[in-house]
XYZ file of C-alpha atoms in Angstrom:
509
model
C 64.436 98.087 142.360
C 64.658 100.738 145.133
C 66.115 104.202 144.425
C 69.366 103.416 146.197
C 69.885 100.378 143.981
C 69.239 102.451 140.858
C 71.836 105.005 141.972
C 74.390 102.285 142.665
C 73.863 100.689 139.260
C 74.127 104.070 137.518
C 77.390 104.832 139.289
C 78.799 101.417 138.411
C 78.024 101.909 134.736
C 79.915 105.179 134.697
C 83.027 103.421 135.914
C 83.198 101.438 132.682
C 82.573 104.048 130.004
C 84.378 103.433 126.704
C 87.104 105.880 125.748
C 84.836 107.930 123.497
C 81.781 108.123 125.770
C 78.982 110.504 124.692
C 79.192 113.936 126.269
C 75.829 113.598 128.044
C 77.149 110.552 129.922
C 80.429 112.205 130.847
C 78.782 114.863 133.056
C 77.335 112.351 135.544
C 78.942 111.223 138.796
C 82.005 109.126 137.990
C 82.765 107.469 141.323
C 83.271 103.658 141.126
C 82.066 101.741 144.220
C 85.120 100.852 146.257
C 84.193 97.718 148.228
C 83.774 94.144 147.035
C 80.209 94.283 148.314
C 79.367 97.359 146.275
C 80.849 95.861 143.121
C 79.107 92.517 143.642
C 75.755 94.193 144.203
C 76.112 96.458 141.154
C 76.999 93.516 138.920
C 74.117 91.422 140.295
C 71.622 94.213 139.603
C 73.013 94.727 136.103
C 72.613 90.986 135.476
C 68.996 91.139 136.690
C 69.618 88.441 139.330
C 68.161 88.146 142.808
C 70.461 87.345 145.706
C 69.020 83.827 145.769
C 69.652 83.341 142.025
C 73.236 84.517 142.418
C 73.780 82.251 145.414
C 72.573 79.208 143.461
C 73.283 75.809 144.986
C 76.628 76.782 146.470
C 75.654 79.517 148.927
C 72.641 80.999 150.713
C 70.824 84.248 150.060
C 71.958 85.529 153.460
C 75.591 84.789 152.551
C 75.367 86.956 149.409
C 73.504 89.644 151.363
C 76.218 89.741 154.014
C 78.932 90.214 151.365
C 77.000 93.029 149.675
C 76.468 94.823 153.014
C 80.140 94.540 153.890
C 79.446 92.310 156.875
C 81.431 89.387 155.498
C 84.580 89.064 153.366
C 84.333 86.076 151.001
C 87.183 83.671 150.337
C 88.971 83.932 147.016
C 87.358 80.633 145.950
C 83.863 81.907 146.804
C 84.497 85.159 144.984
C 85.624 83.213 141.944
C 82.400 81.172 141.896
C 80.250 84.300 142.228
C 82.188 85.975 139.409
C 81.691 82.894 137.243
C 77.912 82.957 137.844
C 77.907 86.617 136.781
C 80.111 85.818 133.723
C 82.584 88.440 134.939
C 86.331 88.403 135.572
C 87.187 88.092 139.255
C 89.489 91.094 138.807
C 86.387 93.320 138.571
C 85.077 92.193 141.955
C 88.554 92.729 143.420
C 88.624 96.275 142.034
C 91.525 95.554 139.661
C 89.628 96.132 136.409
C 86.480 97.749 135.029
C 83.625 96.340 132.974
C 80.720 97.741 130.986
C 77.799 97.026 133.303
C 75.369 98.629 130.849
C 76.304 95.965 128.309
C 75.903 93.304 131.003
C 72.432 94.581 131.817
C 71.359 94.568 128.163
C 72.701 91.070 127.585
C 70.778 89.843 130.649
C 67.560 91.243 129.217
C 68.219 89.327 126.010
C 68.942 86.060 127.733
C 65.914 86.266 130.040
C 63.328 87.872 127.773
C 60.385 85.985 126.216
C 60.072 85.483 122.468
C 56.627 86.292 121.059
C 55.058 87.261 117.732
C 55.792 90.966 118.187
C 59.420 90.160 118.766
C 59.399 87.955 115.662
C 58.273 90.966 113.606
C 61.045 93.096 115.128
C 63.532 90.331 114.309
C 62.469 90.303 110.662
C 62.650 94.098 110.390
C 66.115 94.172 111.972
C 67.513 91.557 109.609
C 66.104 93.283 106.519
C 67.404 96.722 107.484
C 70.823 95.465 108.544
C 71.186 93.605 105.237
C 70.163 96.679 103.229
C 72.580 98.891 105.200
C 75.483 96.525 104.553
C 74.675 96.527 100.818
C 74.725 100.343 100.793
C 78.117 100.408 102.517
C 79.664 97.881 100.145
C 78.509 100.072 97.263
C 80.140 103.245 98.670
C 76.858 104.738 99.921
C 77.487 105.189 103.668
C 75.004 108.048 104.097
C 72.145 105.888 102.810
C 73.337 103.055 105.059
C 73.028 105.318 108.112
C 69.549 106.360 107.039
C 68.586 102.682 106.777
C 69.988 102.107 110.261
C 67.922 104.968 111.649
C 70.801 107.347 112.352
C 74.083 107.139 114.202
C 72.956 107.412 117.849
C 71.855 103.925 118.898
C 69.925 100.934 117.519
C 66.108 101.074 117.381
C 64.786 100.248 120.847
C 62.341 97.618 119.567
C 65.019 95.462 117.927
C 66.188 92.261 119.640
C 69.416 92.944 121.501
C 71.210 90.139 119.678
C 71.321 92.422 116.593
C 72.743 95.441 118.417
C 76.419 94.491 117.854
C 75.781 94.225 114.108
C 74.070 97.637 114.173
C 77.075 99.180 115.945
C 79.456 97.511 113.483
C 77.642 98.861 110.411
C 77.032 102.323 111.903
C 80.703 102.571 112.904
C 81.837 101.365 109.486
C 79.617 103.889 107.678
C 80.744 106.743 109.961
C 84.378 105.863 109.248
C 83.735 105.941 105.495
C 82.320 109.438 105.931
C 85.522 110.510 107.690
C 83.923 110.761 111.154
C 86.648 108.859 112.991
C 85.663 109.875 116.535
C 82.077 108.830 115.857
C 83.212 105.546 114.324
C 85.390 104.761 117.341
C 82.586 105.576 119.785
C 80.100 103.312 118.004
C 82.518 100.444 117.485
C 83.721 100.553 121.090
C 80.144 100.338 122.382
C 79.364 97.476 120.033
C 82.557 95.671 121.043
C 81.777 95.908 124.771
C 78.212 94.722 124.198
C 79.298 91.792 122.008
C 81.819 90.720 124.654
C 79.147 90.804 127.343
C 76.718 88.818 125.190
C 79.428 86.252 124.505
C 80.227 85.791 128.211
C 76.580 85.174 129.106
C 75.478 83.206 126.040
C 74.820 79.455 126.004
C 77.482 77.325 124.314
C 75.358 76.935 121.179
C 75.626 80.697 120.486
C 79.210 81.309 121.555
C 81.021 80.580 118.282
C 78.917 83.118 116.365
C 79.276 85.758 119.072
C 83.038 85.169 119.361
C 83.430 85.951 115.665
C 81.199 89.013 116.083
C 83.529 90.254 118.831
C 86.506 89.851 116.484
C 84.693 91.622 113.646
C 84.082 94.650 115.848
C 87.674 94.512 117.104
C 88.960 94.463 113.511
C 86.936 97.489 112.427
C 87.791 99.285 115.660
C 91.451 98.766 114.755
C 90.828 100.293 111.337
C 89.150 103.304 112.953
C 92.062 103.716 115.382
C 94.508 103.652 112.459
C 92.532 106.297 110.565
C 92.673 108.403 113.739
C 96.468 108.068 113.910
C 96.412 105.650 116.868
C 98.616 103.120 115.100
C 99.751 101.200 118.183
C 96.154 100.560 119.290
C 95.201 99.593 115.745
C 98.082 97.123 115.503
C 97.129 95.576 118.831
C 93.546 95.020 117.620
C 94.617 93.367 114.388
C 97.289 91.221 116.051
C 94.583 89.871 118.347
C 92.545 89.217 115.215
C 95.454 87.289 113.704
C 95.620 85.191 116.867
C 91.885 84.511 116.564
C 92.456 83.321 112.983
C 95.179 80.930 114.163
C 92.830 79.579 116.871
C 90.077 79.147 114.228
C 87.779 81.495 116.129
C 87.457 83.426 112.877
C 86.170 81.416 109.932
C 84.765 84.222 107.765
C 87.074 84.733 104.762
C 86.147 88.397 104.380
C 87.065 89.134 107.998
C 90.402 87.342 107.621
C 91.170 89.471 104.584
C 90.364 92.684 106.467
C 92.673 91.686 109.328
C 95.535 90.932 106.938
C 94.999 94.273 105.217
C 94.861 96.048 108.557
C 98.171 94.539 109.653
C 99.747 95.542 106.350
C 98.492 99.088 106.787
C 99.729 99.427 110.387
C 103.161 97.986 109.673
C 103.419 100.320 106.678
C 102.570 103.297 108.906
C 105.287 102.264 111.366
C 107.925 101.947 108.651
C 108.107 98.141 108.994
C 107.865 97.635 105.254
C 108.957 94.001 105.027
C 106.284 92.908 107.510
C 103.745 95.106 105.724
C 104.541 93.340 102.451
C 104.018 89.904 104.056
C 100.508 90.744 105.238
C 99.513 92.514 102.028
C 100.574 89.358 100.169
C 98.348 87.281 102.479
C 95.501 89.704 101.780
C 96.048 89.382 98.017
C 95.983 85.581 98.245
C 92.807 85.698 100.322
C 91.134 88.080 97.858
C 92.241 85.938 94.906
C 90.805 82.799 96.526
C 87.484 84.603 96.936
C 87.599 86.110 93.414
C 87.205 89.541 95.020
C 88.732 91.926 92.482
C 88.087 95.013 94.581
C 89.941 93.755 97.649
C 92.629 92.234 95.446
C 93.262 95.652 93.935
C 93.335 97.472 97.280
C 95.764 94.949 98.784
C 98.025 95.145 95.718
C 97.961 98.939 96.082
C 99.215 98.629 99.673
C 101.872 96.120 98.596
C 103.073 98.605 95.974
C 103.504 101.252 98.666
C 105.511 98.832 100.824
C 107.808 97.932 97.915
C 108.245 101.591 96.960
C 109.282 102.518 100.500
C 111.841 99.684 100.438
C 113.249 101.154 97.221
C 112.155 98.143 95.165
C 110.682 100.141 92.293
C 110.311 97.241 89.877
C 108.170 95.289 92.339
C 106.248 98.471 93.175
C 105.519 98.941 89.483
C 104.332 95.328 89.195
C 102.036 95.688 92.216
C 100.519 98.963 91.002
C 99.813 97.430 87.592
C 98.179 94.474 89.359
C 96.056 96.890 91.392
C 95.119 98.799 88.252
C 94.009 95.627 86.476
C 92.040 94.338 89.457
C 90.247 97.630 90.097
C 89.706 98.439 86.443
C 86.655 96.182 86.327
C 85.229 97.952 89.363
C 85.217 101.265 87.502
C 85.847 103.640 90.432
C 87.537 106.511 88.578
C 88.819 108.162 91.744
C 90.630 105.022 92.858
C 92.047 104.445 89.391
C 93.294 108.042 89.214
C 95.130 107.630 92.528
C 96.786 104.377 91.488
C 97.825 105.797 88.110
C 99.404 108.746 89.933
C 101.459 106.393 92.129
C 102.405 104.250 89.155
C 103.460 107.371 87.227
C 105.739 108.443 90.089
C 107.497 105.083 90.071
C 107.882 105.138 86.283
C 109.432 108.631 86.431
C 111.992 107.341 88.949
C 112.668 104.402 86.604
C 113.161 106.935 83.760
C 110.396 105.304 81.704
C 109.016 108.681 80.734
C 106.632 107.794 77.900
C 104.753 105.206 79.944
C 104.825 107.558 82.939
C 103.233 110.355 80.901
C 100.512 108.000 79.671
C 99.472 107.064 83.203
C 99.837 110.563 84.632
C 97.686 112.074 81.878
C 95.058 109.386 82.512
C 95.281 110.191 86.228
C 94.662 113.883 85.494
C 91.695 113.046 83.251
C 90.165 110.830 85.941
C 90.677 113.445 88.674
C 88.977 116.108 86.543
C 86.138 113.724 85.702
C 85.319 113.106 89.378
C 85.838 116.825 90.122
C 88.320 116.246 92.942
C 90.459 119.442 93.231
C 93.067 117.849 95.497
C 93.519 114.870 93.187
C 93.776 117.205 90.183
C 96.484 119.168 92.013
C 98.437 115.987 92.821
C 98.184 114.806 89.205
C 99.563 118.165 88.030
C 102.369 117.917 90.606
C 103.329 114.513 89.232
C 103.323 115.869 85.689
C 105.526 118.742 86.854
C 108.032 116.215 88.232
C 107.929 114.355 84.922
C 108.622 117.525 82.906
C 111.479 118.410 85.238
C 113.007 114.932 84.902
C 112.765 115.242 81.106
C 114.615 118.577 81.150
C 111.581 120.763 80.405
C 111.540 123.231 83.351
C 109.132 125.689 81.675
C 106.457 122.987 81.395
C 107.215 121.923 84.955
C 106.628 125.473 86.216
C 103.362 125.753 84.304
C 102.003 122.471 85.718
C 103.183 123.265 89.268
C 101.657 126.749 89.244
C 98.358 125.309 88.053
C 98.353 122.604 90.723
C 99.539 124.687 93.698
C 96.300 126.628 94.416
C 94.269 123.404 94.161
C 96.229 121.580 96.872
C 96.330 124.758 98.973
C 92.546 124.983 98.720
C 92.317 121.340 99.831
C 94.687 122.037 102.763
C 96.985 119.214 101.639
C 100.126 120.872 102.949
C 102.386 117.927 102.218
C 101.577 118.274 98.515
C 101.923 122.063 98.835
C 105.483 121.640 100.124
C 106.343 119.163 97.368
C 105.019 121.502 94.668
C 106.953 124.464 96.095
C 110.104 122.345 96.023
C 109.435 121.341 92.405
C 109.017 125.006 91.526
C 112.329 125.808 93.224
C 114.147 123.137 91.208
C 112.528 124.277 87.941
C 113.386 127.951 88.537
C 116.950 126.994 89.427
C 117.220 124.943 86.213
C 116.208 128.073 84.277
C 118.688 130.150 86.342
C 115.876 132.274 87.764
C 117.691 132.408 91.062
C 115.529 134.921 92.937
C 112.350 132.980 92.140
C 114.089 129.719 93.051
C 115.188 131.096 96.435
C 111.668 132.309 97.216
C 110.284 128.876 96.356
C 112.891 127.161 98.570
C 111.984 129.397 101.506
C 108.272 128.723 100.973
C 108.849 124.946 100.847
C 110.925 125.032 104.061
C 108.205 127.020 105.855
C 105.460 124.638 104.739
C 107.389 121.498 105.617
C 108.325 122.976 108.993
C 104.690 123.752 109.824
C 103.591 120.151 109.265
C 106.781 118.568 110.696
C 107.286 116.532 107.540
C 110.684 114.860 107.947
C 110.974 113.707 104.328
C 110.280 117.074 102.727
C 112.303 119.032 105.305
C 115.407 116.950 104.685
C 114.957 117.018 100.914
C 114.359 120.760 100.710
C 117.224 121.681 103.068
C 119.615 119.523 101.047
C 118.334 120.947 97.758
C 118.631 124.532 99.018
C 122.189 123.894 100.276
C 123.155 122.512 96.842
C 121.565 125.553 95.192
C 123.561 127.947 97.403
C 126.790 126.008 96.826
C 126.279 126.189 93.045
C 126.369 129.979 93.392
C 129.537 129.936 95.464
C 127.647 130.761 98.689
C 129.389 127.989 100.632
C 129.128 129.519 104.087
C 125.354 129.873 103.740
C 125.110 126.340 102.344
C 127.009 124.988 105.363
C 124.709 126.904 107.727
C 121.631 125.407 106.013
C 123.019 121.895 106.442
C 123.648 122.582 110.128
C 120.088 123.833 110.526
C 118.749 120.725 108.823
C 119.498 118.297 111.686
C 117.879 120.533 114.286
C 114.847 121.199 112.062
C 114.070 117.531 111.434
C 111.366 116.141 113.761
C 111.878 112.918 115.669
C 110.517 109.608 114.423
C 107.884 109.643 117.187
C 106.588 113.080 116.227
C 105.866 111.992 112.661
C 104.279 108.648 113.533
C 100.715 109.989 113.565
C 101.208 111.774 110.215
C 102.554 108.597 108.611
C 99.721 106.567 110.113
C 97.103 108.888 108.651
C 98.743 108.880 105.201
C 99.037 105.089 105.013
C 95.665 104.380 106.625
C 93.962 105.998 103.627
C 95.069 103.007 101.535
C 92.029 100.764 101.299
C 90.345 102.186 104.438
C 87.838 104.431 102.806
C 87.073 101.878 100.147
C 86.885 98.663 102.158
């Protein structure tokens, strides 16, 4: 390949970078070739084809050469045949879309490369390490999985390219479990583009497997988008996955379950609770059919959230108990503490205080056992709400004051605002009006900083009621007027809601 051809291929690759391209790639020239000839030549070089090979039986080498040099404009039919031989959409050659030419080049190497004993050894090593990495991930050990994969940059260069998509899937999954959403998206996007390119150029005997691999990467990419607050993109990925299930492209039961869970999570984040419940129910059925207690519990957890947001507390209680039973055998104390906290909240609202206290105390014990300060703070906040509901404001104040510095330390400002509001209510119940007013002001400031619509509305209403109870009606009216202007729009809170709901079953897939 002459230097000019190398430059052209490099420029073409840059035109198809994924959204989260590495920084070292982003500094290069980013000019996409403009003519059909330039695009055809770049794609041919990426596919490792000569002009004669591209021409095939339909055209001559000179015909292809003339197109590439801009001396001849092909008919639409001819362009379509050339695109088909390159396994590319015709829209790329027309300049209407972009493709990942780097992935095309790698897939061409795979399809044309010889298979020898050295490659057989690399194949064996790849399969063993990929299997070990997946086992680590499924046992909540993502860091060890990444070590087994050789890091988070790119697959080992000696591995057969056919295993690269699986490497990107596992590395992206592990990075997401570690909370590195940008890294997870970058890896999964690269794997997705590569798997698509391999699928387009693979023989028919390999296409079914590669098609499912594409959907697996799309599914996990959707989960990473959701964790990053990009709910619309996430929903689009999982809806395409649902379509692939209907077309029987996806046969793997585990992948189907993950898509159902993903759709439940995204609909929950968008406030579409009835649709969320439908897909969480499908996920529960899928998990039950596979006797997968872990996934059963996580899906029931999400279903409980959907029911709670619809105001159906009895069904929420039933779902949380189902989640607790399913995950109890798994023994993850952190998960169990979180579910008990949610169950306790519902039981407080149902005025079933004894059962609520049982679960909330168990939640606190579990949070302290795993040494999670934020979870301890949330458990104390829930106990404070219970004491307040029972008419014991002194105990509520004690629990809230103990929990407040823990959630502040964890920078969980939503829980900070809720605890400040609980303190305000408890002080008001004890007629400690100055302390109550300070707590109301603090809660309003916190909720305003994070644009939390729920807390802002609740605290403004509570503060107005407090002022009215003291005969300060003009101030109460002014607070209610301020409330509508202080509340953020639905769009401005979408990312916050997406992040909150995406934590359900994402970290512990």
